[in-house]
XYZ file of C-alpha atoms in Angstrom:
725
model
C 14.783 20.227 40.507
C 11.918 19.855 42.969
C 12.412 23.444 44.059
C 12.524 24.698 40.490
C 9.233 22.979 39.697
C 7.598 24.493 42.762
C 8.757 27.964 41.702
C 7.590 27.337 38.137
C 4.187 26.252 39.405
C 3.866 29.407 41.497
C 4.958 31.640 38.633
C 2.486 30.098 36.174
C -0.387 30.329 38.644
C 0.320 34.009 39.329
C 0.505 34.838 35.625
C -2.031 32.295 34.420
C -3.931 34.652 32.123
C -0.715 35.859 30.520
C 0.377 32.251 29.920
C -2.999 31.320 28.424
C -2.973 34.482 26.279
C 0.493 33.667 24.913
C -0.588 30.157 23.968
C -3.794 31.395 22.319
C -1.788 33.915 20.278
C 0.801 31.269 19.358
C -1.841 28.762 18.221
C -3.769 31.456 16.295
C -0.567 32.489 14.507
C 0.371 28.870 13.800
C -2.963 27.619 12.481
C -2.837 29.135 8.943
C 0.724 27.920 8.390
C -0.072 24.477 9.817
C -2.826 24.096 7.211
C -0.318 24.922 4.465
C 2.528 22.704 5.665
C 1.896 20.193 2.872
C 2.777 22.705 0.156
C 6.525 22.067 0.202
C 6.798 18.522 1.473
C 8.678 15.794 -0.334
C 7.306 12.379 -1.283
C 9.270 9.192 -1.829
C 12.732 8.517 -0.453
C 15.431 11.145 -0.800
C 18.932 10.316 -1.936
C 21.858 9.236 0.178
C 24.779 11.709 0.158
C 27.866 10.253 -1.510
C 25.977 7.358 -3.097
C 26.052 6.486 -6.790
C 22.372 7.328 -7.202
C 22.942 10.776 -5.680
C 25.869 11.391 -8.069
C 23.629 10.632 -11.055
C 20.782 12.784 -9.740
C 23.121 15.719 -9.101
C 24.351 15.542 -12.716
C 20.750 15.611 -13.953
C 19.754 18.456 -11.626
C 22.777 20.499 -12.758
C 21.543 20.304 -16.342
C 24.541 18.324 -17.585
C 22.258 16.406 -19.937
C 19.726 19.080 -20.877
C 16.175 17.843 -21.368
C 17.184 14.309 -20.349
C 17.508 15.583 -16.787
C 13.994 16.987 -16.684
C 11.295 14.978 -14.908
C 9.112 13.029 -17.309
C 5.592 11.769 -16.841
C 3.603 9.499 -19.067
C -0.092 9.841 -19.783
C -1.534 6.372 -20.214
C -4.419 6.440 -22.690
C -6.770 3.557 -21.849
C -9.753 3.155 -24.200
C -12.767 1.321 -22.842
C -14.273 -1.615 -24.689
C -16.176 -0.299 -27.705
C -14.353 3.043 -27.889
C -13.814 4.458 -31.375
C -10.658 5.952 -32.948
C -12.359 9.343 -32.890
C -12.925 9.123 -29.116
C -9.280 8.165 -28.534
C -8.155 11.041 -30.780
C -10.287 13.415 -28.701
C -8.460 12.166 -25.595
C -5.124 12.948 -27.265
C -6.440 16.439 -28.000
C -7.280 16.829 -24.295
C -3.666 15.971 -23.435
C -2.407 18.519 -25.982
C -4.719 21.236 -24.623
C -3.757 20.532 -21.015
C -0.050 20.702 -21.899
C -0.536 24.107 -23.529
C -2.548 25.446 -20.576
C -0.106 24.237 -17.894
C 3.104 26.210 -17.425
C 6.392 24.302 -17.806
C 4.728 21.262 -19.410
C 6.075 20.268 -22.828
C 4.482 17.868 -25.289
C 6.801 17.570 -28.296
C 5.469 17.487 -31.833
C 7.002 14.054 -32.310
C 5.242 12.659 -29.221
C 1.962 14.251 -30.358
C 2.190 12.784 -33.847
C 2.983 9.331 -32.497
C 0.003 9.587 -30.143
C -2.329 10.592 -32.956
C -1.182 7.585 -34.965
C -1.544 5.223 -31.999
C -5.102 6.470 -31.437
C -6.257 4.715 -34.582
C -5.481 1.279 -33.100
C -7.842 1.844 -30.113
C -5.444 0.115 -27.719
C -3.715 1.425 -24.560
C -0.614 3.527 -25.242
C 1.613 6.062 -23.490
C 2.098 9.740 -24.321
C 5.409 11.082 -22.879
C 5.307 14.600 -21.393
C 8.268 16.565 -19.997
C 8.179 18.905 -16.998
C 10.630 21.780 -17.423
C 11.397 22.171 -13.726
C 13.249 20.481 -10.883
C 11.953 17.230 -9.429
C 10.559 19.066 -6.378
C 8.783 21.717 -8.458
C 7.460 19.115 -10.889
C 5.139 17.602 -8.274
C 2.848 20.648 -8.128
C 3.007 21.072 -11.899
C 2.084 17.427 -12.436
C -0.838 17.727 -10.050
C -2.179 20.722 -11.985
C -1.696 18.920 -15.291
C -3.441 15.786 -13.943
C -6.448 17.870 -12.928
C -6.659 19.381 -16.418
C -6.800 15.952 -18.093
C -9.214 14.631 -15.430
C -6.767 11.840 -14.593
C -8.433 8.622 -13.508
C -11.872 9.647 -14.822
C -13.403 7.930 -17.827
C -14.554 10.546 -20.306
C -16.122 9.803 -23.665
C -15.041 6.162 -23.432
C -11.346 6.844 -22.614
C -9.491 7.050 -19.290
C -6.283 9.059 -18.917
C -3.881 8.144 -16.091
C -0.755 10.125 -15.208
C 2.266 8.044 -14.328
C 5.921 8.627 -13.485
C 7.696 9.690 -10.310
C 6.175 13.186 -10.208
C 2.665 11.775 -10.590
C 3.259 9.162 -7.890
C 4.670 11.750 -5.504
C 1.747 14.126 -6.105
C -0.712 11.353 -5.273
C 1.290 10.324 -2.207
C 1.085 13.876 -0.900
C -2.688 13.950 -1.380
C -3.230 10.526 0.167
C -0.976 11.307 3.120
C -2.653 14.637 3.884
C -6.155 13.193 3.546
C -5.264 10.211 5.728
C -3.645 12.377 8.388
C -6.640 14.715 8.581
C -9.084 11.818 8.870
C -6.942 10.020 11.449
C -6.570 13.197 13.520
C -10.335 13.802 13.516
C -11.149 10.214 14.483
C -8.386 10.246 17.113
C -9.950 13.253 18.811
C -13.250 11.372 19.121
C -11.505 8.270 20.482
C -9.523 10.332 22.978
C -12.650 12.233 24.041
C -14.429 8.978 24.911
C -11.433 7.505 26.766
C -10.681 10.718 28.644
C -14.320 11.055 29.635
C -14.099 7.572 31.121
C -10.890 8.520 32.949
C -12.049 11.870 34.327
C -15.826 11.673 34.331
C -16.189 15.394 33.547
C -16.356 17.100 30.182
C -14.295 20.170 31.139
C -11.493 18.076 32.641
C -11.598 15.889 29.539
C -11.079 18.867 27.233
C -7.883 20.046 28.963
C -5.634 17.257 27.569
C -7.277 17.659 24.153
C -6.470 21.364 24.178
C -2.818 20.538 24.859
C -2.772 17.969 22.052
C -4.348 20.400 19.582
C -1.925 23.169 20.560
C 1.133 20.906 20.235
C 0.166 19.581 16.793
C -0.803 23.028 15.468
C 2.394 24.749 16.601
C 4.452 21.852 15.225
C 2.664 22.177 11.889
C 3.718 25.802 11.714
C 7.338 24.991 12.502
C 7.375 22.254 9.852
C 5.962 24.692 7.293
C 8.802 27.157 7.797
C 11.430 24.405 7.929
C 10.168 22.983 4.642
C 11.000 26.287 2.950
C 14.683 25.701 3.633
C 15.268 21.942 3.910
C 13.737 18.708 2.615
C 10.840 17.558 4.795
C 9.093 14.263 4.057
C 5.319 13.943 3.791
C 5.574 11.295 6.489
C 6.930 13.895 8.928
C 3.549 15.609 9.354
C 1.648 12.329 9.750
C 4.164 11.086 12.289
C 4.128 14.393 14.179
C 0.334 14.361 14.354
C 0.239 10.748 15.560
C 2.925 11.162 18.209
C 1.858 14.678 19.187
C -1.743 13.756 19.956
C -0.587 10.706 21.922
C 2.171 12.231 24.048
C 0.506 15.577 24.713
C -2.582 13.851 26.095
C -0.475 11.286 27.942
C 1.700 13.886 29.634
C -1.267 15.960 30.744
C -3.021 12.820 31.952
C -0.037 11.848 34.120
C -0.100 15.252 35.806
C -3.882 15.657 36.089
C -4.471 12.248 37.628
C -1.711 12.917 40.186
C -3.393 16.248 40.899
C -6.701 14.461 41.519
C -5.024 11.853 43.735
C -3.592 14.620 45.908
C -7.004 16.277 46.150
C -8.532 12.961 47.167
C -5.895 12.748 49.894
C -7.098 16.029 51.398
C -4.667 18.529 49.842
C -5.820 21.981 48.785
C -6.007 22.765 45.069
C -2.863 24.867 45.257
C -0.929 22.249 47.197
C -2.211 19.406 44.986
C -1.126 21.210 41.813
C 2.251 22.033 43.334
C 2.811 18.372 44.237
C 1.707 17.165 40.795
C 4.002 19.652 39.067
C 6.981 18.831 41.261
C 6.632 15.038 40.989
C 4.717 13.878 37.914
C 6.004 16.761 35.799
C 9.588 15.766 36.608
C 8.792 12.253 35.399
C 7.126 13.703 32.300
C 10.142 15.881 31.509
C 12.506 12.932 31.819
C 10.166 10.776 29.733
C 9.946 13.432 27.049
C 13.689 13.947 27.104
C 14.172 10.230 26.557
C 11.749 10.291 23.623
C 13.608 13.237 22.084
C 16.997 11.618 22.615
C 15.761 8.354 21.087
C 14.418 10.178 18.054
C 17.680 12.106 17.740
C 19.339 8.763 17.058
C 17.659 8.834 13.623
C 20.064 11.592 12.615
C 22.691 8.872 12.392
C 20.980 7.759 9.160
C 22.465 9.807 6.280
C 19.118 10.456 4.626
C 16.928 13.559 4.541
C 13.669 11.578 4.596
C 14.475 9.778 7.842
C 15.955 12.869 9.463
C 12.946 15.013 8.610
C 10.643 12.447 10.210
C 12.786 12.662 13.343
C 12.604 16.473 13.238
C 8.808 16.493 13.111
C 8.493 14.046 16.003
C 11.108 15.825 18.133
C 9.433 19.201 17.669
C 5.985 17.932 18.644
C 7.343 16.212 21.783
C 9.241 19.370 22.791
C 6.131 21.526 22.292
C 4.078 19.001 24.283
C 6.546 19.232 27.172
C 6.411 23.026 27.097
C 2.610 22.935 27.116
C 2.557 20.460 30.013
C 4.912 22.644 32.041
C 3.042 25.931 31.450
C -0.370 25.808 29.772
C -1.650 22.850 31.794
C -0.984 24.488 35.149
C -2.552 27.758 33.981
C -5.711 26.021 32.737
C -6.110 23.965 35.914
C -5.758 27.106 38.034
C -8.344 29.024 36.005
C -10.845 26.169 35.777
C -10.664 25.325 39.488
C -13.103 22.563 40.470
C -14.170 22.074 36.842
C -10.733 20.610 36.108
C -11.266 17.909 38.725
C -13.708 15.884 36.609
C -16.477 15.835 39.175
C -19.345 16.170 36.725
C -22.388 13.882 36.389
C -20.354 11.303 34.488
C -17.720 11.285 37.200
C -20.293 10.711 39.932
C -21.898 7.934 37.867
C -18.542 6.204 37.412
C -17.820 6.601 41.105
C -21.137 4.960 41.987
C -20.396 2.054 39.621
C -16.972 1.655 41.232
C -18.516 1.687 44.698
C -20.974 -1.067 43.740
C -18.233 -3.219 42.223
C -15.973 -2.757 45.254
C -18.678 -3.243 47.919
C -17.394 -5.199 50.822
C -13.797 -5.078 49.645
C -11.114 -3.122 51.450
C -8.607 -3.158 48.615
C -8.795 -1.468 45.233
C -8.854 -3.271 41.902
C -5.256 -2.305 41.116
C -4.032 -3.350 44.547
C -5.513 -6.787 43.930
C -3.989 -6.969 40.443
C -0.563 -5.988 41.742
C -0.817 -8.567 44.506
C -1.620 -11.269 41.935
C 1.339 -10.258 39.753
C 3.747 -10.439 42.694
C 2.312 -13.491 44.457
C 4.411 -15.804 42.289
C 7.090 -13.416 41.013
C 9.185 -16.044 39.214
C 6.135 -17.183 37.242
C 5.242 -13.580 36.312
C 8.792 -12.779 35.187
C 9.136 -15.973 33.151
C 5.667 -15.645 31.632
C 6.257 -12.062 30.532
C 9.588 -12.936 28.945
C 8.026 -15.909 27.161
C 5.216 -13.803 25.653
C 7.580 -11.073 24.432
C 10.071 -13.547 22.962
C 7.241 -15.400 21.205
C 5.979 -12.156 19.663
C 9.509 -11.218 18.594
C 10.345 -14.551 16.904
C 8.940 -13.624 13.440
C 11.581 -10.877 13.280
C 14.112 -13.587 12.418
C 12.267 -14.033 9.096
C 11.909 -10.344 8.243
C 12.112 -9.273 4.582
C 12.762 -5.595 3.827
C 11.759 -3.595 0.774
C 10.571 -0.151 -0.323
C 7.810 0.843 -2.727
C 6.388 4.202 -3.764
C 3.618 2.609 -5.832
C 2.323 0.515 -2.929
C 1.971 3.616 -0.770
C -1.123 4.312 -2.909
C -4.506 2.512 -2.865
C -5.094 -0.007 -5.633
C -7.749 2.218 -7.242
C -5.516 5.304 -7.346
C -5.097 6.589 -10.898
C -1.305 7.025 -10.668
C -0.864 3.463 -9.387
C -3.171 2.073 -12.051
C -1.399 4.113 -14.723
C 2.014 2.872 -13.562
C 0.902 -0.750 -13.637
C -0.710 -0.370 -17.053
C 2.381 1.416 -18.408
C 4.473 -1.558 -17.303
C 2.209 -3.881 -19.265
C 2.424 -1.683 -22.379
C 6.130 -0.849 -22.527
C 7.691 -3.438 -20.236
C 7.883 -3.625 -16.458
C 11.113 -1.657 -16.246
C 9.951 1.173 -18.520
C 8.245 3.244 -15.824
C 11.545 4.134 -14.112
C 14.653 3.296 -16.175
C 18.004 2.756 -14.498
C 20.596 5.374 -15.446
C 24.326 4.751 -15.894
C 26.546 7.845 -15.702
C 30.092 7.576 -17.092
C 32.329 10.479 -16.001
C 35.471 10.316 -18.136
C 38.858 10.967 -16.565
C 40.106 13.063 -19.488
C 39.288 14.065 -23.039
C 35.898 14.259 -24.723
C 33.251 11.663 -25.384
C 34.147 11.625 -29.074
C 37.832 10.790 -28.557
C 38.914 7.337 -29.688
C 40.141 6.247 -26.248
C 36.900 7.284 -24.575
C 34.846 5.592 -27.281
C 36.602 2.397 -26.302
C 35.743 3.051 -22.658
C 32.072 3.591 -23.535
C 32.075 0.474 -25.709
C 33.252 -1.478 -22.665
C 30.435 0.022 -20.584
C 27.861 -0.904 -23.223
C 29.199 -4.432 -23.380
C 28.716 -4.873 -19.649
C 25.216 -3.316 -19.695
C 23.951 -5.394 -22.604
C 25.468 -8.550 -21.157
C 23.447 -8.332 -17.929
C 20.654 -10.886 -17.526
C 18.405 -8.337 -15.834
C 18.662 -5.790 -18.673
C 15.926 -5.735 -21.325
C 17.289 -2.860 -23.430
C 19.469 0.237 -23.239
C 19.791 3.580 -24.983
C 22.792 5.882 -25.241
C 25.364 7.113 -24.791
C 24.080 10.680 -24.559
C 26.978 13.156 -24.205
C 26.842 15.813 -21.492
C 26.762 19.501 -22.356
C 30.511 19.772 -21.652
C 31.218 16.537 -23.588
C 33.061 15.035 -20.589
C 30.388 12.566 -19.446
C 27.910 10.165 -21.011
C 24.533 8.838 -19.858
C 22.857 5.504 -20.606
C 19.184 4.759 -20.009
C 18.731 1.091 -19.100
C 15.398 -0.703 -19.017
C 15.263 -3.734 -16.735
C 13.084 -6.787 -17.198
C 11.559 -6.287 -13.761
C 9.283 -3.665 -12.209
C 11.548 -0.932 -10.695
C 10.669 -1.485 -7.034
C 10.840 -5.261 -6.912
C 13.652 -7.126 -5.213
C 14.556 -8.686 -8.572
C 15.165 -5.227 -10.043
C 17.302 -4.254 -7.069
C 19.344 -7.413 -7.419
C 19.856 -6.535 -11.088
C 21.122 -3.059 -10.131
C 23.513 -4.494 -7.551
C 24.858 -6.959 -10.122
C 25.208 -4.214 -12.724
C 27.177 -2.081 -10.280
C 29.474 -4.955 -9.364
C 30.152 -5.865 -12.988
C 30.778 -2.267 -14.044
C 33.150 -1.735 -11.127
C 35.092 -4.854 -12.118
C 35.280 -3.950 -15.820
C 38.345 -2.346 -17.497
C 36.208 0.737 -18.219
C 36.173 1.555 -14.501
C 39.927 2.208 -14.663
C 39.433 5.127 -17.076
C 36.160 6.591 -15.817
C 33.983 7.030 -12.748
C 30.844 4.953 -13.328
C 27.693 5.518 -11.260
C 24.360 3.704 -11.465
C 21.298 5.761 -10.532
C 17.548 6.019 -11.020
C 14.639 5.003 -8.784
C 15.724 1.406 -8.223
C 19.312 2.397 -7.437
C 18.092 5.128 -5.070
C 16.075 2.595 -3.087
C 19.076 0.227 -3.021
C 21.229 3.014 -1.570
C 18.464 4.024 0.839
C 18.211 0.522 2.286
C 21.996 0.266 2.529
C 22.092 3.517 4.500
C 19.464 2.128 6.890
C 21.271 -1.188 7.350
C 24.641 0.491 7.842
C 23.256 2.864 10.462
C 21.165 0.496 12.596
C 24.012 -0.555 14.916
C 24.836 3.108 15.582
C 21.207 3.947 16.312
C 20.800 0.954 18.628
C 23.983 1.767 20.539
C 23.086 5.456 20.832
C 19.527 4.852 22.052
C 20.491 2.128 24.522
C 23.331 4.165 26.000
C 21.447 7.449 26.341
C 18.303 5.788 27.727
C 20.376 3.920 30.289
C 22.130 7.115 31.397
C 18.873 9.058 31.747
C 17.274 6.306 33.834
C 20.393 5.950 35.965
C 20.399 9.663 36.804
C 16.682 9.699 37.573
C 16.499 6.425 39.572
C 20.030 6.401 41.029
C 20.381 2.692 40.307
C 22.310 0.493 37.900
C 20.014 -2.528 38.083
C 16.695 -0.886 37.175
C 18.075 0.976 34.110
C 19.690 -2.216 32.812
C 16.472 -4.182 33.227
C 14.401 -1.338 31.798
C 16.536 -1.014 28.682
C 16.540 -4.785 28.149
C 12.754 -4.984 28.410
C 12.353 -2.094 25.984
C 14.496 -4.017 23.501
C 12.098 -6.957 23.845
C 9.117 -4.646 23.307
C 10.719 -3.339 20.119
C 11.349 -6.925 19.014
C 7.706 -7.783 19.718
C 6.522 -4.874 17.574
C 8.846 -5.955 14.741
C 7.541 -9.498 14.990
C 3.923 -8.389 14.741
C 4.751 -6.258 11.676
C 6.293 -9.310 9.987
C 3.197 -11.381 10.748
C 0.790 -8.685 9.554
C 2.490 -6.946 6.624
C 4.833 -9.681 5.385
C 2.784 -12.801 6.067
C -0.646 -11.152 5.757
C -2.184 -12.624 8.910
C -4.649 -9.713 9.299
C -5.360 -8.883 5.671
C -9.045 -9.689 6.285
C -9.133 -6.565 8.488
C -7.916 -4.376 5.636
C -4.279 -4.165 6.755
C -2.103 -4.263 3.647
C -0.352 -7.515 2.814
C 2.882 -6.326 1.147
C 4.946 -9.473 1.477
C 7.648 -7.407 3.189
C 8.270 -4.744 5.846
C 9.257 -1.267 4.715
C 12.914 -0.751 5.606
C 12.347 2.773 6.957
C 10.178 1.254 9.695
C 13.155 -0.422 11.430
C 14.944 2.708 12.720
C 11.740 4.718 12.937
C 9.906 2.244 15.135
C 13.012 1.608 17.236
C 13.254 5.298 18.126
C 9.512 5.800 18.654
C 8.902 2.636 20.650
C 11.981 2.985 22.811
C 11.105 6.557 23.651
C 7.408 6.009 24.328
C 7.956 2.802 26.318
C 10.149 4.836 28.624
C 7.156 7.038 29.474
C 5.452 4.326 31.476
C 8.700 2.988 32.848
C 9.747 6.371 34.174
C 6.309 7.080 35.599
C 6.101 3.724 37.385
C 9.642 3.587 38.739
C 9.609 7.186 39.966
C 6.404 6.459 41.900
C 8.067 3.386 43.443
C 11.246 5.318 44.239
C 9.185 8.137 45.724
C 7.648 5.633 48.163
C 11.046 4.106 48.848
C 12.558 7.520 49.633
C 9.574 8.110 51.923
C 10.762 5.257 54.139
C 8.793 2.271 52.857
C 10.631 -1.065 52.359
C 11.362 -1.974 48.755
C 8.667 -4.649 48.516
C 6.013 -2.408 50.011
C 7.147 0.496 47.839
C 6.854 -1.700 44.730
C 3.337 -2.815 45.617
C 2.084 0.614 46.665
C 3.837 2.468 43.840
C 2.513 0.095 41.187
C -1.010 0.250 42.596
C -0.874 4.045 42.640
C 0.514 4.326 39.118
C -1.465 1.511 37.493
C -4.673 3.429 36.850
C -2.789 6.305 35.256
C -0.582 4.027 33.160
C -3.579 2.013 31.947
C -5.591 5.106 31.025
C -2.613 6.738 29.288
C -1.726 3.550 27.425
C -5.335 3.072 26.288
C -5.364 6.578 24.827
C -1.996 6.182 23.129
C -2.933 2.769 21.716
C -6.237 4.201 20.502
C -4.482 7.008 18.617
C -1.935 4.643 17.077
C -4.607 2.170 15.950
C -6.593 4.966 14.309
C -3.522 6.079 12.344
C -2.857 2.430 11.445
C -6.345 2.283 9.934
C -6.424 5.617 8.109
C -2.746 6.384 7.424
C -0.713 5.610 4.313
C 1.124 2.251 4.520
C 4.295 3.631 6.147
C 2.275 5.345 8.892
C -0.028 2.309 9.021
C 2.939 0.121 9.947
C 4.360 2.686 12.381
C 0.979 3.026 14.103
C 0.421 -0.707 14.492
C 3.978 -1.359 15.659
C 3.818 1.452 18.207
C 0.427 0.252 19.483
C 1.776 -3.259 20.036
C 4.894 -1.992 21.801
C 2.991 0.394 24.073
C 0.534 -2.356 25.026
C 3.404 -4.738 25.782
C 5.339 -2.131 27.740
C 2.432 -0.747 29.772
C 0.423 -3.885 30.513
C 3.036 -6.642 30.577
C 6.318 -5.016 31.534
C 5.347 -2.170 33.840
C 2.296 -3.601 35.593
C 3.494 -7.213 35.873
C 7.171 -7.821 35.148
C 8.756 -4.814 36.923
C 6.947 -5.099 40.292
C 7.511 -8.875 40.291
C 11.229 -8.406 39.578
C 11.576 -5.750 42.280
C 9.906 -8.076 44.776
C 12.370 -10.812 43.766
C 15.494 -8.659 44.018
C 14.512 -6.502 46.984
C 16.956 -3.742 47.957
C 19.447 -4.918 45.326
C 17.468 -3.032 42.666
C 18.787 0.248 44.150
C 22.443 -0.773 43.977
C 24.761 2.011 42.846
C 28.528 2.224 43.461
C 29.418 4.867 46.023
C 31.738 6.792 43.723
C 29.015 6.966 41.063
C 26.446 8.054 43.611
C 28.659 11.013 44.533
C 29.152 12.267 40.964
C 25.593 11.860 39.674
C 23.338 14.935 39.940
C 20.639 14.591 42.581
C 17.037 14.572 41.282
C 14.614 15.269 44.126
C 11.273 13.507 43.764
C 9.879 14.760 47.064
């Protein structure tokens, strides 16, 4: 592998302008599509294949129940204090005009007449509107319709708010895109400042940013084309941007700082770049591979939303690796001394460092490493204690999902949904649907009428049910549909408990012997979504632990270090979970603007596990390969641990600071799901880089000595050899 990297470095340097030209053309081609990648994205949580909620949704999408299967939105008419009946009637006329001007929007005469009558009371009421399209297509239509009625804006004493799943999804798309753009812009500023501190030269600082921009732009293009064929979640682009900016800059930083170290040691530019590409790049490739493999574990969740988030993150990491292996080397070769960061800022930082280190023969990081290993047992025990303490709140974790709470409190769709619940009952905004697929005969037959009567008896006997309507026969008269309104708001845990109880009681009823009964709707979909997450977690954990262990074992040729590394990554994941419980469930940091939900979003569990495990491996691989490189060079294990940690510490700290900075920015500006992912990832990276890699690992290696390299002879013979020097 060492030889391959040397040849790759030579090839890129010889054809540097061709490589740069290809990347410029690729980014230029990608940019327009990357800007449009939000056009076909999906909001909310997609269904779970084979679940009851998916069965109901498929029947609706197939048109089995005609107009009942079409998406419906409600326009909440909210008169201000002092509004007149005439002003409210004018608002109803605005709704009618907007419906006529917007394709595929239907306002029935009955709904219009009822609205005109309700206007005379000058009280809030709901006007139902149907979208004659699929659920996916209805989002764009709803957005256009909302703009025509000036949703959320008070006009002539009346405010109109659009509510319903299509309206919520349209607003989620807008909020997610706006948040991602703002977070990306702020992240670039944060990274510019941190990179300038690391390199001291503006040109050298821009190189990692160029790689980050290229990776995110190309990924945006790929996501755009993928979204034309498969379901891609809105969270996929936000996640790709967050991870892409972090890893692309991190990977380039690992290589560039090694390049500068070699130059400082007296190597020529060509030799320094060759060494950096054949050592640090190998570590980067293994780190990136581990990230990709960890994210691939999310495919074990049978849900398109989770899988699409994994796809976006995997693509951006793969593009970042490709850029690090090709574009970075080409840019460094072309820029020459300008890529070394020896500008005015660099000389100023060097002078400050000289003043601080005057009279001292050791560097700052050598002194820090010596302190961490002076009392190794204390360092190991202290690190474990801190991580376990941070992870303890995980034992009290409460999971939930909510589309409404993905939106700010002042968002018109959220306000409309909450007001609609007050007007028509909490469960009215998203009724639960019960589909009865009869084994034989038609709905009208006497035997099937008895079956449906049994279904109705169960539905109306449920404590969580406020009312029900139906049965509505299907177009082929072989199925029937009930619309059930619960007492509770659709996304509360009480509503989900009611759906679970309804399912259990229907399954145990005599009617279930003569028909297939499925319970669907928003609440049921979220119940099935959480069940798919819970049922898949053990598979994801096993997959990620096993693959990460194997990758580390091949790279480090040791059984001890991979075992310890995997175990410490588990603790870092636990620490990030614990912080999320404290912040989002218990509200410890709500004074900083971080949302106090009272729960942790269930999608965060597998998502953060894959992200954190993969990214924590970055620093682990970089540190341990530097130590092993020293060890292979003939240094004793203790000396190799001290020297390797000292050499890698500056790079790890700088890279971690940049990654944490990006994650914190997305935690501040992202929608709640990305907010939680950003904060959790920031905590885990800080724990991994500062506690585990720069304190725990060198202390443990000093304690164990040569035993950390133990590998059975037979395994040593069958493992592929990875040359680090």
